[in-house]
mmCIF file of C-alpha atoms and ligand atoms in Angstrom:
data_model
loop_
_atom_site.group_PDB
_atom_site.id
_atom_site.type_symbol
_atom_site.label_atom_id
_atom_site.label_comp_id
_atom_site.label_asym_id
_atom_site.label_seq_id
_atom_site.Cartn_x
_atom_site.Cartn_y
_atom_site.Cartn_z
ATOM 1 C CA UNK Y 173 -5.241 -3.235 -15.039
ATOM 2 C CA UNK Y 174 -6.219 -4.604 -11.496
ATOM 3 C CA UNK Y 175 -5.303 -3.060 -9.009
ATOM 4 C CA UNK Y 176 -5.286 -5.376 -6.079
ATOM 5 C CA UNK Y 177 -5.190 -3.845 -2.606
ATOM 6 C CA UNK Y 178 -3.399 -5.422 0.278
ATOM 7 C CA UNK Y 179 -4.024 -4.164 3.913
ATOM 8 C CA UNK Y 180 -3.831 -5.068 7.621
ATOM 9 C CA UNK Y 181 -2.985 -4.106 10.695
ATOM 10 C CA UNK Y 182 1.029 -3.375 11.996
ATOM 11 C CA UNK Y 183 2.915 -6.720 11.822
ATOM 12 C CA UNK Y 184 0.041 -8.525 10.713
ATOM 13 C CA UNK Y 185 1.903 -9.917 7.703
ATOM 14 C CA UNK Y 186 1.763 -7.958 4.936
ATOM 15 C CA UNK Y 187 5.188 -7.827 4.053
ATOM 16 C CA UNK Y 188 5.101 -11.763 4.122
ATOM 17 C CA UNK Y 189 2.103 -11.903 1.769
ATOM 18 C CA UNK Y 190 3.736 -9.280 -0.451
ATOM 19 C CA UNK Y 191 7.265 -11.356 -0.840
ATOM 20 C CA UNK Y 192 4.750 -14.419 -1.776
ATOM 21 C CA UNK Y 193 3.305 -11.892 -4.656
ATOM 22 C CA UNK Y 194 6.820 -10.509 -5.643
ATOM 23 C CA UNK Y 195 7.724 -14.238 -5.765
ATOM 24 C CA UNK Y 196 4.808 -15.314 -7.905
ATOM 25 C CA UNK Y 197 5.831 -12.699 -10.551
ATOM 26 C CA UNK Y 198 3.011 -9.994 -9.304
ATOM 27 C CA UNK Y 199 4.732 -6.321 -9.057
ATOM 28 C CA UNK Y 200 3.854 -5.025 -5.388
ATOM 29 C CA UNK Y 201 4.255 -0.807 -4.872
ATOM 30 C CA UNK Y 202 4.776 -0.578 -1.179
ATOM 31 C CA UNK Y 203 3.523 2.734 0.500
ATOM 32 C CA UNK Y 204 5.648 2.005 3.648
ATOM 33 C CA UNK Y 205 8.971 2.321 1.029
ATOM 34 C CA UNK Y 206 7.421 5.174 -0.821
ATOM 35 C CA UNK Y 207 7.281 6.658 2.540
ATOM 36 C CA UNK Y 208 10.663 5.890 3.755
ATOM 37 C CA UNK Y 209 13.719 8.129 3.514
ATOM 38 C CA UNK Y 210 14.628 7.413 -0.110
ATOM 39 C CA UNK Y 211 11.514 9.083 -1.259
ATOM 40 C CA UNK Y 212 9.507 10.818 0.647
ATOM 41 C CA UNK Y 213 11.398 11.983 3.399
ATOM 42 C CA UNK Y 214 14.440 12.475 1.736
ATOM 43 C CA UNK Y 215 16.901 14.961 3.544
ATOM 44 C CA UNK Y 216 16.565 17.991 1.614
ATOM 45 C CA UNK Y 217 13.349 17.274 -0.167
ATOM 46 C CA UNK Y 218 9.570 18.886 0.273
ATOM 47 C CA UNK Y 219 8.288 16.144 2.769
ATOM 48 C CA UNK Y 220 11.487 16.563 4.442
ATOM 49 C CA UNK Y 221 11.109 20.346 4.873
ATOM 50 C CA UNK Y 222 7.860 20.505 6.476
ATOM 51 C CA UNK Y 223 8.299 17.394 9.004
ATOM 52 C CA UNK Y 224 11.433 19.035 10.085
ATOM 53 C CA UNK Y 225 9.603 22.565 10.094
ATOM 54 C CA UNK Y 226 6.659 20.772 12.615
ATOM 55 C CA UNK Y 227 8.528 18.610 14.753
ATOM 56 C CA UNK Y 228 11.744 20.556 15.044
ATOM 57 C CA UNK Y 229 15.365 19.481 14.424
ATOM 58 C CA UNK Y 230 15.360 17.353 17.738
ATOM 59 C CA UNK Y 231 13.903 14.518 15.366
ATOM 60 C CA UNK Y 232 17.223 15.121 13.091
ATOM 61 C CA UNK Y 233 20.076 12.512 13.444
ATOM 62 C CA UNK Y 234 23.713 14.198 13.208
ATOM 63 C CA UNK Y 235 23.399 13.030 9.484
ATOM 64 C CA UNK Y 236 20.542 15.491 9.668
ATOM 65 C CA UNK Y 237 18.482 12.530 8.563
ATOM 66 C CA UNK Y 238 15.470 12.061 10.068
ATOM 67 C CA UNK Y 239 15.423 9.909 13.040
ATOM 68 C CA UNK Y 240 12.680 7.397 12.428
ATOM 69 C CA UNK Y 241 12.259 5.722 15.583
ATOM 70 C CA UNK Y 242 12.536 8.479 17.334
ATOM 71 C CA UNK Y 243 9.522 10.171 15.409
ATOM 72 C CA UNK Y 244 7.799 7.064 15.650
ATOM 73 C CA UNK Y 245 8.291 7.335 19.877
ATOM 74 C CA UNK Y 246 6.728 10.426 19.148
ATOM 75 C CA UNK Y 247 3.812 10.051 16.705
ATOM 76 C CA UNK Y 248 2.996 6.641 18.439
ATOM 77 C CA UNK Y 249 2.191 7.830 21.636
ATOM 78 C CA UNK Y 250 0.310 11.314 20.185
ATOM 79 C CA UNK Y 251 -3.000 11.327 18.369
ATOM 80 C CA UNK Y 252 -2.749 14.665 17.449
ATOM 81 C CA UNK Y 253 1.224 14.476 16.360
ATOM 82 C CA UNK Y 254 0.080 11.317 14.141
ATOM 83 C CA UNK Y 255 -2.657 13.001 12.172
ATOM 84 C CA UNK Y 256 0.069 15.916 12.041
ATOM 85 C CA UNK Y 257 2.511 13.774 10.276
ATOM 86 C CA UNK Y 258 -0.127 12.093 8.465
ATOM 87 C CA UNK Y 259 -1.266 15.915 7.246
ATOM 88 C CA UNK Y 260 2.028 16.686 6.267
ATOM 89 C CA UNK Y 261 2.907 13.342 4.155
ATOM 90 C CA UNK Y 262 -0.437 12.371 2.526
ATOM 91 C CA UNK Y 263 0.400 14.516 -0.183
ATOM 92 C CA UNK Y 264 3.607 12.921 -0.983
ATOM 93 C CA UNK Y 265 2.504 9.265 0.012
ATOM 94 C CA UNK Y 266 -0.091 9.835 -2.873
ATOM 95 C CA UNK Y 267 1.534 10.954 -4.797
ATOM 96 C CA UNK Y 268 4.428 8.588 -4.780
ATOM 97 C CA UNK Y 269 1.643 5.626 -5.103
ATOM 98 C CA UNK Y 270 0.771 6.976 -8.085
ATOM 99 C CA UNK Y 271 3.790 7.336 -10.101
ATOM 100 C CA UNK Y 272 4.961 3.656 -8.886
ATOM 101 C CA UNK Y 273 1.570 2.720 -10.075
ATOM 102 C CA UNK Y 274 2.021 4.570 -13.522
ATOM 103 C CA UNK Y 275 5.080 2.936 -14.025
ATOM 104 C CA UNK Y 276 4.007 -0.431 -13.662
ATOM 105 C CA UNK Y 277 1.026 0.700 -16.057
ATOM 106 C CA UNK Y 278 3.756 1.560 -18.378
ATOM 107 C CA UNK Y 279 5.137 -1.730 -18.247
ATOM 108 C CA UNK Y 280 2.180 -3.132 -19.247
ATOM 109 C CA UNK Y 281 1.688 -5.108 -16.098
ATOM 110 C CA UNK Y 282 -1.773 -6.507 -15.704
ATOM 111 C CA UNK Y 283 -2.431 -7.019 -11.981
ATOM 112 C CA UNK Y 284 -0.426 -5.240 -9.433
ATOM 113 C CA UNK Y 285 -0.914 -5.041 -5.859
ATOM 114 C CA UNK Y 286 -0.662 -2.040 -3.490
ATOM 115 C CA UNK Y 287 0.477 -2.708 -0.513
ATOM 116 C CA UNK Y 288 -1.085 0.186 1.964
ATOM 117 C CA UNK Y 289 -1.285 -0.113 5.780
ATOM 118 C CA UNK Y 290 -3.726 2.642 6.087
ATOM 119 C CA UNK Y 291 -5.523 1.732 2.651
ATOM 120 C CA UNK Y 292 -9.687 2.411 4.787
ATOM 121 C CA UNK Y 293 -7.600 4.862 6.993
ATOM 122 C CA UNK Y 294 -6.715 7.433 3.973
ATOM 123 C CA UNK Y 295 -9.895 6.251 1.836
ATOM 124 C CA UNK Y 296 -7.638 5.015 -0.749
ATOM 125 C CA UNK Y 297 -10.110 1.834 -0.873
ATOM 126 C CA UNK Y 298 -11.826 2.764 -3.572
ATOM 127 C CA UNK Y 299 -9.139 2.803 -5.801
ATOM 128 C CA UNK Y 300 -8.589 -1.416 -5.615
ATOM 129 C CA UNK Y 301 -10.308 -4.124 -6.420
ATOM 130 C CA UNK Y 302 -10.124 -7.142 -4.531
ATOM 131 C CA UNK Y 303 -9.480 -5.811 -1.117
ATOM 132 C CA UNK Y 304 -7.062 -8.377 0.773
ATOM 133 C CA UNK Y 305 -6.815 -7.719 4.344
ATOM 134 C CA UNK Y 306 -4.364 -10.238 6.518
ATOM 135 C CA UNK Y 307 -5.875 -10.449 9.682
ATOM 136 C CA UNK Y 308 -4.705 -11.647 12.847
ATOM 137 C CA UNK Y 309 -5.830 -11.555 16.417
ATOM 138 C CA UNK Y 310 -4.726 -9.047 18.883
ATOM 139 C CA UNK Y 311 -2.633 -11.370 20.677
ATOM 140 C CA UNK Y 312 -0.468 -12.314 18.140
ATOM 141 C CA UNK Y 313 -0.191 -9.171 16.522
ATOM 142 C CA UNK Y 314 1.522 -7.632 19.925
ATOM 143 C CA UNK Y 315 3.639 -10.617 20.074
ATOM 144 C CA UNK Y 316 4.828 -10.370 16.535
ATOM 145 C CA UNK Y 317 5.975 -6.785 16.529
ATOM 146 C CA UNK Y 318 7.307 -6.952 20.165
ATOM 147 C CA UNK Y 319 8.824 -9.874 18.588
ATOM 148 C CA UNK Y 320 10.343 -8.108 15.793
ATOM 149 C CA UNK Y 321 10.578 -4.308 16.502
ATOM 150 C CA UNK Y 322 11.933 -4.864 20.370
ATOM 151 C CA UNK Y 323 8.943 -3.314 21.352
ATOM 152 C CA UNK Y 324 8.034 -3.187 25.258
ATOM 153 C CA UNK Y 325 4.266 -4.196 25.349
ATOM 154 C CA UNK Y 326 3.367 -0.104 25.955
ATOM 155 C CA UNK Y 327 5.333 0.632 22.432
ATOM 156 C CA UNK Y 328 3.630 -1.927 20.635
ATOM 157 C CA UNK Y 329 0.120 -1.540 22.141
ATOM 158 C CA UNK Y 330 0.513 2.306 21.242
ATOM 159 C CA UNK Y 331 0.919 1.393 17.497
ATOM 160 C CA UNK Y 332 -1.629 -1.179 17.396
ATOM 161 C CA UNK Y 333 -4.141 1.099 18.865
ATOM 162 C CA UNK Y 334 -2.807 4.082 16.434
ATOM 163 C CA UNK Y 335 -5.067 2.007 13.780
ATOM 164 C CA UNK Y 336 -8.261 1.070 12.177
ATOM 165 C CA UNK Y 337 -9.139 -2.000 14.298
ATOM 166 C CA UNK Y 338 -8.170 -5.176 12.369
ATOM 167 C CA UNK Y 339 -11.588 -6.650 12.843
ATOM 168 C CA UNK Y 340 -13.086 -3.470 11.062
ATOM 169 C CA UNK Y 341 -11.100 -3.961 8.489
ATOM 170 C CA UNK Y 342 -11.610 -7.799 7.731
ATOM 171 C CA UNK Y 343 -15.689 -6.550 7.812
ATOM 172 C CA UNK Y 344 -13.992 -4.353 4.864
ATOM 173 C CA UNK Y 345 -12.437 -7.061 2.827
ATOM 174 C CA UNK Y 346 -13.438 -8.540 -0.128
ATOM 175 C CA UNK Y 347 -10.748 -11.696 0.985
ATOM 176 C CA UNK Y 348 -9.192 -12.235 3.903
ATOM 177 C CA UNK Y 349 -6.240 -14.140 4.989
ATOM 178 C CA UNK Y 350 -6.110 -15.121 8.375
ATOM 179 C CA UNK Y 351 -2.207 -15.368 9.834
ATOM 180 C CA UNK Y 352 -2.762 -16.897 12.859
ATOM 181 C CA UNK Y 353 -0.999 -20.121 12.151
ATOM 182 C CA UNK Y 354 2.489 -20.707 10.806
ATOM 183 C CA UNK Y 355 3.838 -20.015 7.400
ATOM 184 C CA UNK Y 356 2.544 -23.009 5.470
ATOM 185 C CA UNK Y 357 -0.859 -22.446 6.974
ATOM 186 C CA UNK Y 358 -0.589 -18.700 5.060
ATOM 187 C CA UNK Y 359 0.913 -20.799 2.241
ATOM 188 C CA UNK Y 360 -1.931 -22.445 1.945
ATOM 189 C CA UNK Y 361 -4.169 -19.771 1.547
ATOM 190 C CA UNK Y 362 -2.112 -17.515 -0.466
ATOM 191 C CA UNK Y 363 -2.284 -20.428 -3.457
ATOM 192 C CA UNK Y 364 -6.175 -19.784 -3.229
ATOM 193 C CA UNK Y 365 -5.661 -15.729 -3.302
ATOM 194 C CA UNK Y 366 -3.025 -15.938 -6.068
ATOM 195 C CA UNK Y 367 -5.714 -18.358 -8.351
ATOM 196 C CA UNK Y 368 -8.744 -15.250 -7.381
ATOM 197 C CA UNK Y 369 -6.078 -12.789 -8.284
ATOM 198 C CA UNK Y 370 -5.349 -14.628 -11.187
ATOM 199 C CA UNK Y 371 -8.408 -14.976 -13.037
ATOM 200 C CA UNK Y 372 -9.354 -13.332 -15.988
ATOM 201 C CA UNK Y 373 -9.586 -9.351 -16.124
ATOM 202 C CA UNK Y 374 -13.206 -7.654 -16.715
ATOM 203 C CA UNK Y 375 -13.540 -5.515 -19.760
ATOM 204 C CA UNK Y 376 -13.512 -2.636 -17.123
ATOM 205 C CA UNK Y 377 -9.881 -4.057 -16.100
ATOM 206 C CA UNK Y 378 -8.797 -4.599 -19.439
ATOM 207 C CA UNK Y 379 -9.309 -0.997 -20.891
ATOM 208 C CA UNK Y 380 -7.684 0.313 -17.673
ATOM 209 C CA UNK Y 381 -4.520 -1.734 -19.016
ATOM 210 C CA UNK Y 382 -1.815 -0.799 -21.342
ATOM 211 C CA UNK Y 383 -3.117 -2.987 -24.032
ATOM 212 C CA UNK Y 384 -6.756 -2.257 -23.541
ATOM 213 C CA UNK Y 385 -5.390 1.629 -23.721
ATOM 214 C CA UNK Y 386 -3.474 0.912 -27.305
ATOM 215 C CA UNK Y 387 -6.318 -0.892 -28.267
ATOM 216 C CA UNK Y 388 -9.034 2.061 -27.989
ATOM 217 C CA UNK Y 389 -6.499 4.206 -29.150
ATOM 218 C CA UNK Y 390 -6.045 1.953 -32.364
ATOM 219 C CA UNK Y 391 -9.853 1.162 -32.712
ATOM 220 C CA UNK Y 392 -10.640 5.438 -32.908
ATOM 221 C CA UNK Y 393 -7.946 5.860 -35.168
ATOM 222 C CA UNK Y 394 -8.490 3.257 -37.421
ATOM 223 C CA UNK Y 395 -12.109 4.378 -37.178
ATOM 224 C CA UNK Y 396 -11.595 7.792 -38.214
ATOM 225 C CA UNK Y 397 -9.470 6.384 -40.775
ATOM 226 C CA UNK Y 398 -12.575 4.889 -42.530
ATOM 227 C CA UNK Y 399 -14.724 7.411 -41.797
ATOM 228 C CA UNK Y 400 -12.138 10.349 -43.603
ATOM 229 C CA UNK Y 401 -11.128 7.637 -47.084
ATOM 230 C CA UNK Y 402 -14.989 6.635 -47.623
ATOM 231 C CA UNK Y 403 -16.294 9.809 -46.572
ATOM 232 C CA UNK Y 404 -18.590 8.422 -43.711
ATOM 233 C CA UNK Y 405 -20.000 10.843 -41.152
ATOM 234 C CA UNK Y 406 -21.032 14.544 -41.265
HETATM 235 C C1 COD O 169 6.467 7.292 11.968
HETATM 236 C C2 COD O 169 7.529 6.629 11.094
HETATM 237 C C3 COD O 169 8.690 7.586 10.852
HETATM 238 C C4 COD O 169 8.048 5.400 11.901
HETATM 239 O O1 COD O 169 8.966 4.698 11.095
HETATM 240 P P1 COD O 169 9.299 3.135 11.374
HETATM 241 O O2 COD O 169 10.503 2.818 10.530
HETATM 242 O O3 COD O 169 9.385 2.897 12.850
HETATM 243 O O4 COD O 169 8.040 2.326 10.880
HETATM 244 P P2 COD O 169 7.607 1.932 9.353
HETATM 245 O O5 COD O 169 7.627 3.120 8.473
HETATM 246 O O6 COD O 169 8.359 0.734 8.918
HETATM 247 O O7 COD O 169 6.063 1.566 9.550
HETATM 248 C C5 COD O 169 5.715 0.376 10.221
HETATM 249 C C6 COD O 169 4.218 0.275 10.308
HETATM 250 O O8 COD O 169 3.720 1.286 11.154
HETATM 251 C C7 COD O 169 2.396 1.584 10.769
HETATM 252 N N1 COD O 169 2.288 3.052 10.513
HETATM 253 C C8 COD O 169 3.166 3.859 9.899
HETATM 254 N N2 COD O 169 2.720 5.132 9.879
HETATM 255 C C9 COD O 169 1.525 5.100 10.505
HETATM 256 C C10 COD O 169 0.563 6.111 10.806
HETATM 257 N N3 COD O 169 0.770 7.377 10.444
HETATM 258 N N4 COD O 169 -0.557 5.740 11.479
HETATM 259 C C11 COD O 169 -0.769 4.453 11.847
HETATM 260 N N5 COD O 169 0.109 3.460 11.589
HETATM 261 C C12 COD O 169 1.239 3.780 10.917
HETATM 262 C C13 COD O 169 2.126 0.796 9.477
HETATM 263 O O9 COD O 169 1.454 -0.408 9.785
HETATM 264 C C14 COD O 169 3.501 0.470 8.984
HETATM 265 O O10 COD O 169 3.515 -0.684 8.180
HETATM 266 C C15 COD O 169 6.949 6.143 9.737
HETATM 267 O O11 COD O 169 6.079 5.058 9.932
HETATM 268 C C16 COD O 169 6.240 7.231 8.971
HETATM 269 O O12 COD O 169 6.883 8.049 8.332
HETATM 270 N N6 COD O 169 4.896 7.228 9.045
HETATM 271 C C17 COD O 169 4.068 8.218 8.389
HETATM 272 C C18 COD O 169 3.809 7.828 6.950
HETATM 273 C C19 COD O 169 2.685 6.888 6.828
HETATM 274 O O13 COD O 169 1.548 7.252 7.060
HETATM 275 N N7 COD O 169 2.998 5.622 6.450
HETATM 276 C C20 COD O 169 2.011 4.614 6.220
HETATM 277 C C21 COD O 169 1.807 4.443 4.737
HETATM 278 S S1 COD O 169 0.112 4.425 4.278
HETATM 279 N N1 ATP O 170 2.520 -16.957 9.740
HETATM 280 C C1 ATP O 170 3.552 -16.460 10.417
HETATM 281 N N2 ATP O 170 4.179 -17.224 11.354
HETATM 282 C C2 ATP O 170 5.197 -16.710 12.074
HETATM 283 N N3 ATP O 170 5.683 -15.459 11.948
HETATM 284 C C3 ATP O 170 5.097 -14.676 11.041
HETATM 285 C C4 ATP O 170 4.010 -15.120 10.223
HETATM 286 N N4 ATP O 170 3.629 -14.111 9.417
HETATM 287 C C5 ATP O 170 4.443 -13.071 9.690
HETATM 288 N N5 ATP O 170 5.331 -13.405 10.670
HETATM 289 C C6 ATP O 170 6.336 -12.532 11.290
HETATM 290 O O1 ATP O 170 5.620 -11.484 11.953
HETATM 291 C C7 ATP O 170 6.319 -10.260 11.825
HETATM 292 C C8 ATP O 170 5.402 -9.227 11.159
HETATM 293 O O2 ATP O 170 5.191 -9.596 9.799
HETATM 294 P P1 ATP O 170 5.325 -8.536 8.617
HETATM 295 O O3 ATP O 170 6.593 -7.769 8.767
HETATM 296 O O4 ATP O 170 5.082 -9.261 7.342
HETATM 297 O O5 ATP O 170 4.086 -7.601 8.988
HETATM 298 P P2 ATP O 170 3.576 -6.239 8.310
HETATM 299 O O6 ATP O 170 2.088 -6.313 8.360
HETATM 300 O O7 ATP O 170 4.216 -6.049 6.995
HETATM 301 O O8 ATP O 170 4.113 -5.159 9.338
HETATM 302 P P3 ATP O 170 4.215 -3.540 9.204
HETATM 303 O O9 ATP O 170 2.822 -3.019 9.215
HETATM 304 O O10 ATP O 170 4.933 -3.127 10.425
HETATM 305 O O11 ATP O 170 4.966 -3.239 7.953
HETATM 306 C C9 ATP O 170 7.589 -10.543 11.038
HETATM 307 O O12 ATP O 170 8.636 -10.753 11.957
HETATM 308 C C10 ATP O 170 7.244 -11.842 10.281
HETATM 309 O O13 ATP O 170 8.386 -12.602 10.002
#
């Protein structure tokens, strides 16, 4: 199986580029949804428990949900409350990745892409193959999430700067897509990425697979087969 990563900075455009995967058929695991209330912090659940233990009950809603932007006010504008929530989470972002990763595995999918805004951040680079990182220039980025978070320019600075710098990460990437432009100008370039995505798996990718799994599983047991009816072997 591939397993394509896709990265960038905050309101680069990942989300676009994954709705152009999801529409070209290619399963996409987002870490920002494994992440969100549903799974990870679920009210009542582990993640829940110990982000409510370290930031105290002022970050509850009366739903005794958590409040998200008012933790994000808060981890946004802390270093050392960020790497506290990161602390607390990684475990569960992991391991949610995983099992969304499993399943598609199941499925027999054979390229999938993970979608993971702090993919160099959390060293979970090593784990895909191509790296796609959308890029786009300071500038626009601001505008963009001011744009569509109703950010003031302090907010959204804050979260920009709460990251890997974008141009660190494009030195990272094994493609990049520059989003600059407008949406047929990423169009454009996502029809190239989707044909490199495309291509044929290596061997390596095709024993990581479903189908190459059956099939080693089927070669040793036919093999020992053989080996037991004509007696082959020690
Ligand atoms: C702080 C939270 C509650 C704010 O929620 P909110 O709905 O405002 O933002 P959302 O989850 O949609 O994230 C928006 C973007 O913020 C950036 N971001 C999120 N968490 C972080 C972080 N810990 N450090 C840097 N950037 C982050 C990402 O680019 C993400 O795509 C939320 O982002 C969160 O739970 N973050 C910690 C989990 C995490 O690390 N997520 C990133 C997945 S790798
Ligand atoms: N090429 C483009 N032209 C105009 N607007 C764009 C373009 N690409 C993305 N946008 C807009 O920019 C904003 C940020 O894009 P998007 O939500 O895809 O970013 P993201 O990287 O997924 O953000 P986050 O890290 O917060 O999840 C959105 O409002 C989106 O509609």
């Amino acid at each position: 199986m591939r397993i394509v990563g896709l990265t960038g900075g905050i309101a680069s455009g990942k989300s676009t580029v994954s709705n152009l995967f999801k529409a070209s058929g290619i399963p996409v695991v987002d870490a920002d949804v494994v992440a969100r209330l549903e799974n990870v912090l679920k009210k009542g659940s582990g993640g829940w428990k110990r982000v409510v233990a370290a930031f105290g009950e002022e970050i509850l809603l009366p739903s005794r949900e958590v409040d998200r932007p008012k933790l994000g006010q808060m981890v946004f504008s802390s270093d050392s409350k960020r790497q506290l929530l990161n602390k607390l989470m990684a475990p569960y972002i992991s391991t949610g990745i995983f099992w969304e990763i499993l399943k598609q595995w199941a499925k027999g999918a054979k390229v999938i892409v993970v979608d993971i805004p702090l993919l160099f951040e959390v060293k979970m680079d090593k784990w895909t193959k191509p790296i796609v990182v959308v890029w786009v220039s300071q500038e626009t980025q601001l505008k963009r999430l001011m744009g569509r978070d109703g950010l003031s320019e302090e907010d959204a600075g804050n979260r920009v700067m709460a990251q890997m710098s974008l141009d660190l990460k494009r030195s990272k990437a094994d493609v990049v897509i520059e989003n600059n432009g407008d949406l047929d100008h990423l169009n454009q370039q996502f029809s190239k990425v989707l044909s490199e995505i495309r291509r044929p798996l290596t061997w390596t990718e095709f024993w990581r697979s479903r189908q190459g799994t059956f099939s080693v599983l089927g070669l040793v047991t036919s093999g020992l087969f053989v080996c037991k009816h004509f007696s082959i072997g020690p």
